Each structure stands twice: as structure tokens, then as C-alpha cells.
Amino acid sequence: MSGSSASLRPPVDASKPVRHPDAPAPGELLGAHYEHCFGCGPGQPHGLHLEARAGEGVSLTAEFTVQPAHQGAPGLAHGGVLATALDETLGSLNWLLRTIAVTGRLETDFARPVPVGTTLHLAAEVTAVAGRKIYSRAVGRIGGPDGPVAVRADALFIEVKVDHFVDHGRQEEIQAAMNDPDQIRRARAFEVNP
């Protein structure tokens, strides 16, 4: 985005992102990173139930359908819900890097309203990496993957250690995630957002 703030522009010495060799194959569904995540978790009754698929390089696509519980103004998606969908989509990119990272900054533009019942088609990519900083962008379209732009965002994620979640999360949920016998699900539980 041309109007993004300076903190969202990678430094000149930033490197091109490199897809992890063990990242899901292009077209593969990433799945929820945590059962109770508001963005992607199937155990969240009013959540977004956002589904993301790996793309080429360090990119992905995602979709979510706006439900009545997601509205702000009558019949329209709440802006905070749309920002959440962008954040969830951008955060899922970190799984392609196999990096644990949290949102440091998210700058969102709202181009048009998104009615209840609409499926938002999201596309996101990591643009650069500089040390622990991961720069990315996303766009959300309505009416199909090539439809009109409704929302867009630039983001900065910061790589963290799993201790970030252990130290700040509620013990009950942290323990449940750490005890999950599925190694991939356990790793994904600590993947996005503070």
C-alpha cells in the first residue's frame, strides 16, 4: 500500500522471505491453529471459521463468510471483524515460514462495505523479513477472488519464542494446547497473535 506508515515499510537491507521446506504444499488447507481461536477455530460458535490454503512462495488465500453475529451496522460486517479476518490471514502466513510470531502492527483500509452473507476472499503474502520482523500484506475481495477490493492491510509481525504465550496466556488453555498429542496442532496453537 502506498499510504502505509514508515514502520510497515521493510528496511533496505531486508531479505526476501523463504518458504520453509516443511511448509504445507500449495493448495493444501492449513487448518485451525487452535480449536478456540476466534479467527479460525471450529470450537468457537461465533468465530470467523476462516479457512486458509497455502499458495506459491510465502503466500496464501483464505475465505470466510460474514454471519449475522459479525455485523456492526445493520446487515454489514463490523469493521473490527474485518480487521480480525485480515489479522488471522496475515498471521497464518507465519506457518509457511515455520516461525512463531505475533502481530506488532496492523494497518487496515476499508474500501467498501461487506454485507452479511458475503464471502470475503482474502489473499496474503510475506513481502520481506528483517531479523525478527516479518512484513506482509493482504487484500480482501467480495464477489470472488477477482472481485472488487473491500479491505486491505499491511502488517508487521514479530518473531517470538513459545515462552511469550506461556508467560502471558491463561494456564488452563496453555496446558491444553501443550498436551495435544498432534505435534502439528500443538505447534500451530502458538503461531499467531499475542
Coordinates of C-alpha atoms in Angstrom, one line a residue:
M1 CA 0.0 0.0 0.0
S2 CA 1.4 3.4 -0.9
G3 CA -0.1 5.1 2.2
S4 CA 1.3 2.7 4.8
S5 CA 3.2 4.1 7.7
A6 CA 7.0 4.0 7.8
S7 CA 7.0 1.3 10.4
L8 CA 5.4 -1.0 7.9
R9 CA 8.0 -0.5 5.2
P10 CA 10.8 -3.0 5.2
P11 CA 14.3 -1.6 5.6
V12 CA 16.5 -1.6 2.5
D13 CA 18.6 -4.5 3.9
A14 CA 15.5 -6.7 4.4
S15 CA 15.7 -10.1 2.8
K16 CA 13.1 -11.9 0.6
P17 CA 11.0 -14.4 2.6
V18 CA 11.9 -18.0 2.2
R19 CA 9.2 -20.7 2.4
H20 CA 10.1 -23.4 4.9
P21 CA 10.9 -26.8 3.2
D22 CA 8.3 -28.4 5.5
A23 CA 5.6 -25.9 4.8
P24 CA 2.2 -27.2 3.5
A25 CA 2.1 -27.7 -0.3
P26 CA 0.4 -25.1 -2.5
G27 CA -3.4 -25.7 -2.3
E28 CA -3.2 -27.5 1.0
L29 CA -5.7 -26.4 3.7
L30 CA -3.7 -25.1 6.7
G31 CA -6.4 -25.9 9.2
A32 CA -7.1 -24.2 12.5
H33 CA -4.1 -23.2 14.6
Y34 CA -6.2 -23.6 17.8
E35 CA -9.6 -25.1 18.5
H36 CA -10.9 -22.0 20.3
C37 CA -9.3 -19.3 18.1
F38 CA -11.9 -16.6 17.2
G39 CA -10.4 -16.4 13.7
C40 CA -10.1 -20.0 12.6
G41 CA -11.2 -22.3 15.4
P42 CA -14.0 -24.8 14.8
G43 CA -14.8 -24.7 18.5
Q44 CA -15.7 -21.0 18.5
P45 CA -19.5 -20.8 17.8
H46 CA -19.5 -17.2 16.7
G47 CA -16.0 -17.2 15.3
L48 CA -15.0 -16.5 11.7
H49 CA -14.2 -20.1 10.9
L50 CA -11.7 -18.7 8.4
E51 CA -10.1 -21.3 6.2
A52 CA -6.6 -20.7 4.7
R53 CA -4.8 -22.5 1.9
A54 CA -1.1 -22.4 1.2
G55 CA -0.2 -20.6 -2.1
E56 CA 3.0 -20.4 -4.0
G57 CA 6.1 -19.0 -2.3
V58 CA 5.1 -17.4 1.0
S59 CA 1.5 -16.6 0.1
L60 CA -1.9 -18.0 0.9
T61 CA -5.6 -17.5 0.2
A62 CA -8.4 -17.6 2.8
E63 CA -12.1 -17.3 2.9
F64 CA -14.8 -16.5 5.5
T65 CA -18.5 -15.8 5.2
V66 CA -19.9 -13.0 7.2
Q67 CA -22.6 -14.3 9.6
P68 CA -25.3 -12.2 11.4
A69 CA -23.1 -12.4 14.6
H70 CA -20.4 -10.5 12.8
Q71 CA -22.4 -7.4 12.0
G72 CA -21.8 -3.9 13.2
A73 CA -24.2 -1.6 11.3
P74 CA -27.4 -3.5 10.4
G75 CA -26.7 -6.0 7.7
L76 CA -23.0 -5.2 7.4
A77 CA -19.8 -6.7 8.8
H78 CA -18.3 -4.9 11.7
G79 CA -15.0 -3.3 10.8
G80 CA -13.3 -4.9 13.8
V81 CA -14.4 -8.3 12.5
L82 CA -12.9 -7.5 9.0
A83 CA -9.7 -6.4 10.7
T84 CA -9.7 -9.7 12.6
A85 CA -10.1 -11.6 9.3
L86 CA -7.1 -9.8 7.9
D87 CA -5.0 -10.3 11.0
E88 CA -5.9 -14.0 11.0
T89 CA -5.0 -14.4 7.4
L90 CA -1.7 -12.5 7.7
G91 CA -0.8 -14.4 10.9
S92 CA -1.3 -17.7 9.1
L93 CA 1.5 -16.8 6.7
N94 CA 3.9 -17.4 9.5
W95 CA 3.1 -21.2 9.3
L96 CA 4.7 -21.1 5.8
L97 CA 7.9 -19.7 7.4
R98 CA 7.5 -22.1 10.3
T99 CA 8.0 -19.1 12.6
I100 CA 6.2 -18.3 15.8
A101 CA 5.2 -14.6 15.5
V102 CA 2.8 -12.1 16.9
T103 CA 1.1 -9.1 15.4
G104 CA 3.2 -6.0 16.1
R105 CA 1.3 -3.6 13.9
L106 CA -1.7 -3.9 11.6
E107 CA -2.8 -1.1 9.3
T108 CA -6.2 -1.6 7.7
D109 CA -8.1 0.2 4.9
F110 CA -11.8 -0.3 4.4
A111 CA -12.7 0.3 0.7
R112 CA -16.3 -0.8 0.7
P113 CA -19.0 -2.3 3.0
V114 CA -19.2 -6.1 3.3
P115 CA -22.8 -7.3 3.7
V116 CA -23.9 -10.2 6.0
G117 CA -23.9 -13.4 3.9
T118 CA -21.0 -12.3 1.8
T119 CA -17.9 -14.5 1.5
L120 CA -14.7 -12.4 1.8
H121 CA -11.9 -13.8 -0.4
L122 CA -8.5 -13.0 1.1
A123 CA -5.0 -13.2 -0.4
A124 CA -1.9 -12.5 1.6
E125 CA 1.9 -12.6 1.2
V126 CA 5.0 -12.0 3.2
T127 CA 6.9 -9.3 1.4
A128 CA 10.2 -9.2 3.4
V129 CA 12.0 -10.4 6.6
A130 CA 14.4 -8.3 8.6
G131 CA 15.8 -10.0 11.7
R132 CA 12.8 -10.9 13.9
K133 CA 10.5 -8.6 11.8
I134 CA 8.2 -10.1 9.2
Y135 CA 6.4 -7.7 6.7
S136 CA 3.3 -8.8 5.0
R137 CA 0.2 -7.5 3.2
A138 CA -3.3 -8.8 2.4
V139 CA -6.3 -7.9 0.4
G140 CA -10.0 -9.0 0.8
R141 CA -12.4 -9.0 -2.1
I142 CA -16.1 -9.7 -2.4
G143 CA -17.9 -11.4 -5.2
G144 CA -15.0 -13.8 -5.9
P145 CA -11.2 -13.9 -5.8
D146 CA -11.0 -11.3 -8.6
G147 CA -13.9 -9.2 -7.3
P148 CA -13.8 -5.6 -6.0
V149 CA -11.5 -4.8 -3.1
A150 CA -13.3 -4.4 0.2
V151 CA -10.4 -4.4 2.7
R152 CA -6.6 -4.4 2.6
A153 CA -3.9 -4.3 5.2
D154 CA -0.2 -4.1 5.8
A155 CA 1.3 -5.8 8.8
L156 CA 4.4 -6.2 10.8
F157 CA 4.8 -9.5 12.8
I158 CA 7.5 -10.0 15.4
E159 CA 9.1 -13.5 15.8
V160 CA 8.8 -14.7 19.5
K161 CA 9.7 -17.8 21.4
V162 CA 6.9 -20.0 22.7
D163 CA 7.6 -18.6 26.2
H164 CA 5.7 -15.5 25.1
F165 CA 2.5 -17.5 25.2
V166 CA 3.4 -19.5 28.3
D167 CA 4.2 -16.3 30.3
H168 CA 1.2 -14.3 29.2
G169 CA -1.6 -16.8 28.4
R170 CA -4.1 -18.3 30.8
Q171 CA -2.6 -21.5 32.2
E172 CA -5.6 -23.8 31.5
E173 CA -5.6 -23.1 27.7
I174 CA -1.8 -23.2 27.5
Q175 CA -1.6 -26.6 29.2
A176 CA -4.4 -28.0 27.0
A177 CA -2.5 -26.9 23.8
M178 CA 0.8 -28.2 25.1
N179 CA -0.7 -31.6 25.9
D180 CA -2.2 -32.0 22.4
P181 CA -0.7 -35.3 21.1
D182 CA -0.8 -33.9 17.5
Q183 CA 2.6 -32.2 17.0
I184 CA 1.4 -30.1 14.1
R185 CA -1.6 -28.8 16.0
R186 CA 0.5 -28.2 19.1
A187 CA 3.0 -26.1 17.1
R188 CA 0.2 -24.2 15.3
A189 CA -1.5 -23.3 18.6
F190 CA 1.4 -20.9 19.4
E191 CA 1.6 -19.5 15.9
V192 CA -0.2 -16.2 15.7
N193 CA -1.3 -13.2 17.7
P194 CA -0.3 -12.1 21.2

